[in-house]
PDB file of C-alpha atoms in Angstrom:
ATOM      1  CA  UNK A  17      14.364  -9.425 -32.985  1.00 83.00           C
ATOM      2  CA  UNK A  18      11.346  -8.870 -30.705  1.00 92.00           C
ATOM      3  CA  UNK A  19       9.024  -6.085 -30.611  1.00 89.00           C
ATOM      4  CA  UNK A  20      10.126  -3.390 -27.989  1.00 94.00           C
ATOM      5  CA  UNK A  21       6.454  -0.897 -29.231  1.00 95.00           C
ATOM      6  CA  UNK A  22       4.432  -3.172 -25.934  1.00 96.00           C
ATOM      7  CA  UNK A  23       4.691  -4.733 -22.884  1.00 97.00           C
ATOM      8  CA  UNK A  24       5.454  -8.686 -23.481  1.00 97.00           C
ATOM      9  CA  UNK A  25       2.809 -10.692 -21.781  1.00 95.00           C
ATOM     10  CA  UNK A  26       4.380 -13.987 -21.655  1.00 96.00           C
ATOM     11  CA  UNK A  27       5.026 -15.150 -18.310  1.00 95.00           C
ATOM     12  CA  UNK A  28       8.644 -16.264 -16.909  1.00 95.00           C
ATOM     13  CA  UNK A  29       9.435 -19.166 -15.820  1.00 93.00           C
ATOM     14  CA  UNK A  30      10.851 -17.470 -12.356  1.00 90.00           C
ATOM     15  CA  UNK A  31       6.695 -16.883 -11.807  1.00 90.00           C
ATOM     16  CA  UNK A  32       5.698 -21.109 -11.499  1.00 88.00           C
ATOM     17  CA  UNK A  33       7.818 -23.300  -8.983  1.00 86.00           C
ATOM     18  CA  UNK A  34      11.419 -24.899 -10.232  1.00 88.00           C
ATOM     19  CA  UNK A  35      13.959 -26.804  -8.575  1.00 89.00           C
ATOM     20  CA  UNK A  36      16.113 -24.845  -6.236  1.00 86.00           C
ATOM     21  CA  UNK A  37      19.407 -24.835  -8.341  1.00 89.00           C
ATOM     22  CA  UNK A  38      17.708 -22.684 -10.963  1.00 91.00           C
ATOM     23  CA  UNK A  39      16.305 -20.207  -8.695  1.00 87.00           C
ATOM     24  CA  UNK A  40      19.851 -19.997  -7.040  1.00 89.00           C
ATOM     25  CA  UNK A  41      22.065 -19.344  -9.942  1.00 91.00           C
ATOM     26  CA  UNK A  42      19.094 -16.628 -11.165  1.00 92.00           C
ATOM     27  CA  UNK A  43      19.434 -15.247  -7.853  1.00 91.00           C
ATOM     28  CA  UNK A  44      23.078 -14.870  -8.071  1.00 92.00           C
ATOM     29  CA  UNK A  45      22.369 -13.460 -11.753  1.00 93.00           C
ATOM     30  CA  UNK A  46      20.019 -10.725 -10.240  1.00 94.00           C
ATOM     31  CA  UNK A  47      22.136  -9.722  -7.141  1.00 93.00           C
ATOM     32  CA  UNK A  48      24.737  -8.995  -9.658  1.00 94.00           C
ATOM     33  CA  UNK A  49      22.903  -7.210 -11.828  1.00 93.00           C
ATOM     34  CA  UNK A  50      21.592  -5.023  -8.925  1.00 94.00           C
ATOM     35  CA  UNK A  51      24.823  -3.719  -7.664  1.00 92.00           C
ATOM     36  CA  UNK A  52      26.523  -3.263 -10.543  1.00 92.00           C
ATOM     37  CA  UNK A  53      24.061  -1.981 -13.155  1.00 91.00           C
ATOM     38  CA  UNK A  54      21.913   0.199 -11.355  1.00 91.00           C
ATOM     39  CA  UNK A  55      19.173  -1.444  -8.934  1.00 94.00           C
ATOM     40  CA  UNK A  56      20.747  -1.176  -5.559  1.00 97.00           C
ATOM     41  CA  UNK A  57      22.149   2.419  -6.409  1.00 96.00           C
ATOM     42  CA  UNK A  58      18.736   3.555  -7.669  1.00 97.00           C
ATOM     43  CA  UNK A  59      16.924   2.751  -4.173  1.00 98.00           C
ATOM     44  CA  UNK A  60      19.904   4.177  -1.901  1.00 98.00           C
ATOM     45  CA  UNK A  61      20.098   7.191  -4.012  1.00 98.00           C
ATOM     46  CA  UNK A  62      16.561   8.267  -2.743  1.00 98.00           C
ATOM     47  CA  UNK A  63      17.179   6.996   1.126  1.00 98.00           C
ATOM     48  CA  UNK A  64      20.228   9.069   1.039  1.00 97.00           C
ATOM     49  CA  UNK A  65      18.493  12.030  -0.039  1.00 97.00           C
ATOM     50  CA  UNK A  66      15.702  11.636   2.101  1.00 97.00           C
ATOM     51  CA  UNK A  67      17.891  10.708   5.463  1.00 97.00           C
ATOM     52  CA  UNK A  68      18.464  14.278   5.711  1.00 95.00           C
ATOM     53  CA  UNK A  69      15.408  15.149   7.400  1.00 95.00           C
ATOM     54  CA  UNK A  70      15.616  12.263   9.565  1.00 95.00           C
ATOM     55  CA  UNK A  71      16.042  13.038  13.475  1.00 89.00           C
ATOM     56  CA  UNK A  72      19.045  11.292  15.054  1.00 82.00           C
ATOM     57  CA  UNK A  73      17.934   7.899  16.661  1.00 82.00           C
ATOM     58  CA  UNK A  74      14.739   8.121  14.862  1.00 89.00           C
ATOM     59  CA  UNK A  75      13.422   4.498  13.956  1.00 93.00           C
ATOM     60  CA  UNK A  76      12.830   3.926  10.089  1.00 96.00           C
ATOM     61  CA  UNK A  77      10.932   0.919   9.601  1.00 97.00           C
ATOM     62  CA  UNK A  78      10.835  -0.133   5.537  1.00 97.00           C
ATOM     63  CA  UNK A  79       8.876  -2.969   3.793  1.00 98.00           C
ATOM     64  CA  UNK A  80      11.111  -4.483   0.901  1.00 97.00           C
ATOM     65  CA  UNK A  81       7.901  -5.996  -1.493  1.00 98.00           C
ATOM     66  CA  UNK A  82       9.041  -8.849  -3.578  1.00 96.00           C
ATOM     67  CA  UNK A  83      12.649  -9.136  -1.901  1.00 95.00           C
ATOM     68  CA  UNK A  84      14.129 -12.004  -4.348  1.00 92.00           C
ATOM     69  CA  UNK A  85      17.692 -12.428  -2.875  1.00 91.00           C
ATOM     70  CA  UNK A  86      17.197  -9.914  -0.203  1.00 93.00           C
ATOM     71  CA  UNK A  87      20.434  -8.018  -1.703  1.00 94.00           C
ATOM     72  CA  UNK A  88      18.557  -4.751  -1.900  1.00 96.00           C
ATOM     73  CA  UNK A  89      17.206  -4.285   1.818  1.00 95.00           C
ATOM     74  CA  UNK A  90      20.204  -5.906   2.850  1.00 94.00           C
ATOM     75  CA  UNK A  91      22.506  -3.178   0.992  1.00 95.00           C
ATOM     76  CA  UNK A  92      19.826  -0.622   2.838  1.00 96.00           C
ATOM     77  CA  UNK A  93      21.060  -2.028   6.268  1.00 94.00           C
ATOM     78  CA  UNK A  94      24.060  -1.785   5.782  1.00 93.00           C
ATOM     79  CA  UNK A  95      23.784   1.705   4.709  1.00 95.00           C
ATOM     80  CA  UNK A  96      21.818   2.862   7.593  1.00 93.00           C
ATOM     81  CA  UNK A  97      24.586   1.196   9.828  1.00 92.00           C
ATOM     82  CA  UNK A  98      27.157   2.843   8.006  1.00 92.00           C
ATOM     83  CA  UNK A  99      24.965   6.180   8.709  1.00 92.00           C
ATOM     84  CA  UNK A 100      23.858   5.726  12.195  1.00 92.00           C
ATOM     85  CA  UNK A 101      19.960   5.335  11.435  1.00 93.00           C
ATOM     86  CA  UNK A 102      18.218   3.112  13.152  1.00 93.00           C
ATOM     87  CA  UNK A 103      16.785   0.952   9.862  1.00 94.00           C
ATOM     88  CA  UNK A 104      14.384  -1.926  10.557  1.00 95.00           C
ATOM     89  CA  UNK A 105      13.926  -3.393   6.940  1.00 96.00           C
ATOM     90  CA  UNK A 106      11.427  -6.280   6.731  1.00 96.00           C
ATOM     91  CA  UNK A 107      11.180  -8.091   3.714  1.00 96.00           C
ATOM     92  CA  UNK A 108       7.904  -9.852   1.652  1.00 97.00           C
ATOM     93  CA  UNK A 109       7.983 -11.788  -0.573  1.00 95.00           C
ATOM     94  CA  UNK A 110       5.818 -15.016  -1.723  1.00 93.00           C
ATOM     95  CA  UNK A 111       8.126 -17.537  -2.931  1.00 91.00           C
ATOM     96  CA  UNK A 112       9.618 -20.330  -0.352  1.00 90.00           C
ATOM     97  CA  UNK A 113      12.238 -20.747  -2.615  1.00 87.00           C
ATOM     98  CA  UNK A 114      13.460 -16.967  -2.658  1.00 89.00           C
ATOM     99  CA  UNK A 115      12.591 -16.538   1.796  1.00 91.00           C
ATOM    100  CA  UNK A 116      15.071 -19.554   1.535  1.00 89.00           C
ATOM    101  CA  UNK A 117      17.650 -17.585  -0.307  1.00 85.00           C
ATOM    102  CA  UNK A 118      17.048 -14.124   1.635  1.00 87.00           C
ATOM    103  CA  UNK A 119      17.340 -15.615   4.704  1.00 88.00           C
ATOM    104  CA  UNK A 120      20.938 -16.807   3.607  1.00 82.00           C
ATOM    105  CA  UNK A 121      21.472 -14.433   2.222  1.00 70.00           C
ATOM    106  CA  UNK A 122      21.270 -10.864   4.403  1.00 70.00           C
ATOM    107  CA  UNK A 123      22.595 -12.510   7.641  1.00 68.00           C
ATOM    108  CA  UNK A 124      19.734 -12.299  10.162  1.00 69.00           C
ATOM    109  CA  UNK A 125      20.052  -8.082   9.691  1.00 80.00           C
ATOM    110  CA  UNK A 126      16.832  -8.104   7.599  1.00 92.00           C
ATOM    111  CA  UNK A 127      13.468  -9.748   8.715  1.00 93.00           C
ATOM    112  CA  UNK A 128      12.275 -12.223   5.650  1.00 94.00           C
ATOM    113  CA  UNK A 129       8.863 -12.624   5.658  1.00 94.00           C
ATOM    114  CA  UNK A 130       6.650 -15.145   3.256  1.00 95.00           C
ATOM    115  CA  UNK A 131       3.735 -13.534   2.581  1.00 95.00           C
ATOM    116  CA  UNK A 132       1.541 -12.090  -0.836  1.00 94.00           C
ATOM    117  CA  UNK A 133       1.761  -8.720  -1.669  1.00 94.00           C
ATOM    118  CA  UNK A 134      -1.617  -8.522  -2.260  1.00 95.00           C
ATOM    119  CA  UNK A 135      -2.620  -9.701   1.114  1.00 93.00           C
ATOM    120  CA  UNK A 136      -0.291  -7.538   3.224  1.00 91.00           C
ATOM    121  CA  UNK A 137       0.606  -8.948   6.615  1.00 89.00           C
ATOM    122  CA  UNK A 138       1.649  -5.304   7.686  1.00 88.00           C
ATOM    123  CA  UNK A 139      -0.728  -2.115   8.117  1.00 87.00           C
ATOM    124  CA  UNK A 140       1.722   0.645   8.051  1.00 94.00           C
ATOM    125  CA  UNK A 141       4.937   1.929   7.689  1.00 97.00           C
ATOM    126  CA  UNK A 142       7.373   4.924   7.365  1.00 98.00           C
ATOM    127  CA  UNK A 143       8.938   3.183   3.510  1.00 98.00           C
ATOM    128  CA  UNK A 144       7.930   0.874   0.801  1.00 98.00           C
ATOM    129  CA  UNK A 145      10.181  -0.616  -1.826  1.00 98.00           C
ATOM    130  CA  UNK A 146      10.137  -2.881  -4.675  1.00 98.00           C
ATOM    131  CA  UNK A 147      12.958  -3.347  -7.308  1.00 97.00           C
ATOM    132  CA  UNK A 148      12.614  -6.115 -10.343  1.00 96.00           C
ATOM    133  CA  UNK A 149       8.429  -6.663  -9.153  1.00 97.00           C
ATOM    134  CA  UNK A 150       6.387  -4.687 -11.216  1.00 98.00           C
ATOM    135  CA  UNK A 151       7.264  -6.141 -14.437  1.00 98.00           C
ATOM    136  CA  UNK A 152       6.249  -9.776 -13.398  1.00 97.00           C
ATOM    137  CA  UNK A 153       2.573  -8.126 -13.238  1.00 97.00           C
ATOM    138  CA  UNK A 154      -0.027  -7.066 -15.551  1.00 96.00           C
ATOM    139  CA  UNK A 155      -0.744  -3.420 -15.927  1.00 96.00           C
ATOM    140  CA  UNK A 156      -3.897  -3.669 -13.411  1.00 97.00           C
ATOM    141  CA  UNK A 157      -2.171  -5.256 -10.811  1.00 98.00           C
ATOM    142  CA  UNK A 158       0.788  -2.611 -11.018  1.00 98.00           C
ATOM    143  CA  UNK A 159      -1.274   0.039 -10.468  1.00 98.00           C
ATOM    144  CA  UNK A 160      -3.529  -1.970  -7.989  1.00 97.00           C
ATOM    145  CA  UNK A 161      -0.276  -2.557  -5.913  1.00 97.00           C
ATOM    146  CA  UNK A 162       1.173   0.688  -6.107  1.00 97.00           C
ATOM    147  CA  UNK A 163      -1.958   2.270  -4.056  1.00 97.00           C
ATOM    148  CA  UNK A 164      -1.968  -0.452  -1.533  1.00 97.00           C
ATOM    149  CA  UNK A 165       2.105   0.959  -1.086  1.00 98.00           C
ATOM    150  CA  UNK A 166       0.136   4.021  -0.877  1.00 97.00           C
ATOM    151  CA  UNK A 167      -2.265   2.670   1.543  1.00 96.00           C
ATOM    152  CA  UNK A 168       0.882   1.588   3.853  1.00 97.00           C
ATOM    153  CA  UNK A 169       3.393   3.862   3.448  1.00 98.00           C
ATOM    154  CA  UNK A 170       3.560   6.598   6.136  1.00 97.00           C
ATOM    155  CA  UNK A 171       6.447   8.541   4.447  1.00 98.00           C
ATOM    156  CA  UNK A 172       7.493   7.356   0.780  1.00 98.00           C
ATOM    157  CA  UNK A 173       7.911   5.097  -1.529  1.00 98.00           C
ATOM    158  CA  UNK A 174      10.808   3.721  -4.202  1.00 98.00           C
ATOM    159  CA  UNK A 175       9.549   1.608  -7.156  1.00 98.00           C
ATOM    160  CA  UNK A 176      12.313   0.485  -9.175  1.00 97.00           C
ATOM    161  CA  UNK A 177      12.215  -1.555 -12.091  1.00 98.00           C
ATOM    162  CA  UNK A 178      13.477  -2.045 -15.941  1.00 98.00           C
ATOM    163  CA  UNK A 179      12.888   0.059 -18.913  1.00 98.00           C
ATOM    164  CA  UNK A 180      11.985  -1.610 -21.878  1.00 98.00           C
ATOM    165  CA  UNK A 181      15.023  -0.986 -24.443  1.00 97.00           C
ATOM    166  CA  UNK A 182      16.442  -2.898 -27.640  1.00 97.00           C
ATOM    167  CA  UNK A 183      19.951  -2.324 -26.008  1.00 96.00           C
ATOM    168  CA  UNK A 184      18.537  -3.620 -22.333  1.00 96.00           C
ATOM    169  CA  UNK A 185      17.284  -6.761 -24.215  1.00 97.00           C
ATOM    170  CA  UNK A 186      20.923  -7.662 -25.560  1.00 97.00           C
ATOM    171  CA  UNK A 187      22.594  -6.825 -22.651  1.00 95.00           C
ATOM    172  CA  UNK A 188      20.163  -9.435 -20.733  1.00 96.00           C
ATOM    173  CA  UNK A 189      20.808 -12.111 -23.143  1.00 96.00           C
ATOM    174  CA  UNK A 190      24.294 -11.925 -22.880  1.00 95.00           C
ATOM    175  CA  UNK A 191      25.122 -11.202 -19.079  1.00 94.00           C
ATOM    176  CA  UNK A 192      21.934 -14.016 -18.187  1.00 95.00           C
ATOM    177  CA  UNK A 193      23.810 -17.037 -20.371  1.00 92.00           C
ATOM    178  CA  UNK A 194      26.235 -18.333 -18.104  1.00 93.00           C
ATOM    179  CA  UNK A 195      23.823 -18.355 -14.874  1.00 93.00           C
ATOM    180  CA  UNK A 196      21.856 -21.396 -15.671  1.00 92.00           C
ATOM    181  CA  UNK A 197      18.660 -22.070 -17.952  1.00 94.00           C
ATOM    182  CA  UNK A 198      16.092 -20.444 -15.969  1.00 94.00           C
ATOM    183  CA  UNK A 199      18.396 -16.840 -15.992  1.00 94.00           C
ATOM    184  CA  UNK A 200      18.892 -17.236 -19.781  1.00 96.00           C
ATOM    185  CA  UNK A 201      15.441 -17.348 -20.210  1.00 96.00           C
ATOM    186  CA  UNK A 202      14.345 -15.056 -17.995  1.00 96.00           C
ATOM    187  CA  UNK A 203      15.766 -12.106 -17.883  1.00 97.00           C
ATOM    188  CA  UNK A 204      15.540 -10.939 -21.847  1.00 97.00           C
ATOM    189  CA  UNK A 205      11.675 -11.733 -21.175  1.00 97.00           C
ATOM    190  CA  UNK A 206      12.018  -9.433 -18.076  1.00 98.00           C
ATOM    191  CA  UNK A 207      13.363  -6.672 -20.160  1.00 98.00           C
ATOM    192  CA  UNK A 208      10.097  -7.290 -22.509  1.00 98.00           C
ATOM    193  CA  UNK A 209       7.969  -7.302 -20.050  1.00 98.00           C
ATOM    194  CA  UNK A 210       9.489  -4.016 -18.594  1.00 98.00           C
ATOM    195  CA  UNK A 211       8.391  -0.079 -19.359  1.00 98.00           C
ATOM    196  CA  UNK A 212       8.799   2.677 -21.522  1.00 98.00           C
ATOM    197  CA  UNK A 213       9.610   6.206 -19.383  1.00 98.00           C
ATOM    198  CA  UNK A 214       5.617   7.122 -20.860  1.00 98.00           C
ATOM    199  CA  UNK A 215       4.091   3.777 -19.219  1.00 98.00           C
ATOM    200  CA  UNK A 216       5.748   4.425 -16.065  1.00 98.00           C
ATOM    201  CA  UNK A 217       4.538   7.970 -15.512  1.00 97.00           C
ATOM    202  CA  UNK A 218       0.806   6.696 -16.894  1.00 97.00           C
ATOM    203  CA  UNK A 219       1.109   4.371 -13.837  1.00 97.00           C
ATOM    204  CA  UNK A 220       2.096   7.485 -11.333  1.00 96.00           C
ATOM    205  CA  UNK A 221      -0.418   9.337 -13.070  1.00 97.00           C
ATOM    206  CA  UNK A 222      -3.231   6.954 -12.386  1.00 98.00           C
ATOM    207  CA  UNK A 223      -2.253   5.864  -9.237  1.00 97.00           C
ATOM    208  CA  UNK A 224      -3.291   9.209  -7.931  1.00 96.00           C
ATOM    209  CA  UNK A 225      -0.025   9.457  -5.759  1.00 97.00           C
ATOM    210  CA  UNK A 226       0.912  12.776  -7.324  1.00 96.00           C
ATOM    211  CA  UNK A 227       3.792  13.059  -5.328  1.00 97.00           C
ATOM    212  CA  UNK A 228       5.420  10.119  -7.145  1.00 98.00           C
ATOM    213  CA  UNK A 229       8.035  11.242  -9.125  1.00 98.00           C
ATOM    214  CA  UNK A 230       9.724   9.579 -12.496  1.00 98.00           C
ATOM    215  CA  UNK A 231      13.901   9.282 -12.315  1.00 98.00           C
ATOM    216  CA  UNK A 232      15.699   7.249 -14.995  1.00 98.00           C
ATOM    217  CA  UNK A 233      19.092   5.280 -14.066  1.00 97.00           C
ATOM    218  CA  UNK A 234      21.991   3.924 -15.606  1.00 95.00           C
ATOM    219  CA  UNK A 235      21.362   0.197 -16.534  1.00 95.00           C
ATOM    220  CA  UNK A 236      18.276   0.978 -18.099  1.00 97.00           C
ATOM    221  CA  UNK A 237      16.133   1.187 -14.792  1.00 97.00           C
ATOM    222  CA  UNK A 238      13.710   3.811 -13.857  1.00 98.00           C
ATOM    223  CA  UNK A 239      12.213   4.665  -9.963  1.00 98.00           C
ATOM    224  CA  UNK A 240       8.581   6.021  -9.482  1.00 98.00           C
ATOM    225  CA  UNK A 241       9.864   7.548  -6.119  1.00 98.00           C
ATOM    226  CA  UNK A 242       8.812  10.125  -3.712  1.00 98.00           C
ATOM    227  CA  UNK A 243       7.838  11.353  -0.309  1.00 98.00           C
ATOM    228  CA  UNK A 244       4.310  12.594   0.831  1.00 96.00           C
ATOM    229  CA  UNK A 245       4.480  15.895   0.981  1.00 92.00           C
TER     230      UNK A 245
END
């Protein structure tokens, strides 16, 4: 049984290039895992609650950082659809093999974008959001990219990631098995390299975005989420 007292800082495999069948089934393995324990609820939860204050017709232009599969900004669409908001979602992330996939994937109803986070190829906009990113980085770069979403982000922000639990660590091993080597390996490291609920509100703390605020969700995932004031 691992150790669950740190952050793990081996690297997965998902962060070096593989053949496109393994990133395909992992995919699949984390568009699952978003809508049905936790990560896609997490995000809309805080878009529903802020859409209130939204005027009608409004344009809300969002920045999805790290995208994946695209599930998550394309789940947003369709939301603000369902709504009547006008949603532009544009989504970043690095990886040919996942702007491949998220292209696919959300239809044409979400911009993909190839591009490092680090290195943004946007100046501003009203949203930032990231699900499943933070734990692929070390605990400089975390709170280096959270103030660049500060930097950016004309309205708020949703950070959404995985808390670092014994019970999140089975469940990984044992929903991950059946999607293909790279999944298997990947996601009980992902859980290892995730967060306690005290890490994640050191990073809000020292991020100096006081406005950030710390919600915990089922499926063992946590938001640092908030609006400027």
């Amino acid at each position: 049984m691992p150790s669950f007292t740190q952050r793990s800082r081996k690297l997965e495999r998902i962060d070096f290039p593989q053949p496109q069948h393994l990133w395909d089934d992992a995919l699949v393995f984390i568009r699952r895992v978003n809508r049905f324990l936790g990560g896609t609820r997490a995000v809309l939860w805080h878009f529903r609650r802020w859409s209130r204050s939204w005027k009608p017709g409004e344009r809300i232009v969002v920045l999805d950082v790290g995208t994946g599969g695209g599930d998550i900004p394309h789940a947003l669409a369709k939301w603000g659809r369902s709504a009547g908001f006008d949603l532009r979602i544009v989504a970043l992330d690095r990886a040919a093999e996942c702007v491949r996939a998220a292209k696919l994937g959300t239809g044409g109803v979400v911009d993909i974008v190839r591009g490092d986070a680090f290195r943004m190829p946007v100046r501003e906009v009203d949203y930032v959001t990231a699900s499943m990113l933070f734990h692929h980085l070390g605990d400089e770069d975390c709170l280096r990219l959270l103030r660049i979403f500060g930097s950016l982000a004309r309205r708020g922000i949703v950070v959404n990631d995985l808390l670092r639990r014994r019970r999140a660590w089975l469940w990984a091993r044992a929903l991950s098995s059946v999607y293909g080597e790279l999944a298997a390996n990947d996601a009980p490291l992902s859980v290892l390299r995730g967060f306690s609920l005290p890490e994640a509100q050191s990073l809000a703390d020292a991020s100096g975005l006081t406005w950030l605020r710390l919600d915990e969700f089922f499926g063992h995932r946590f938001t640092l989420a908030g609006e400027r004031p």
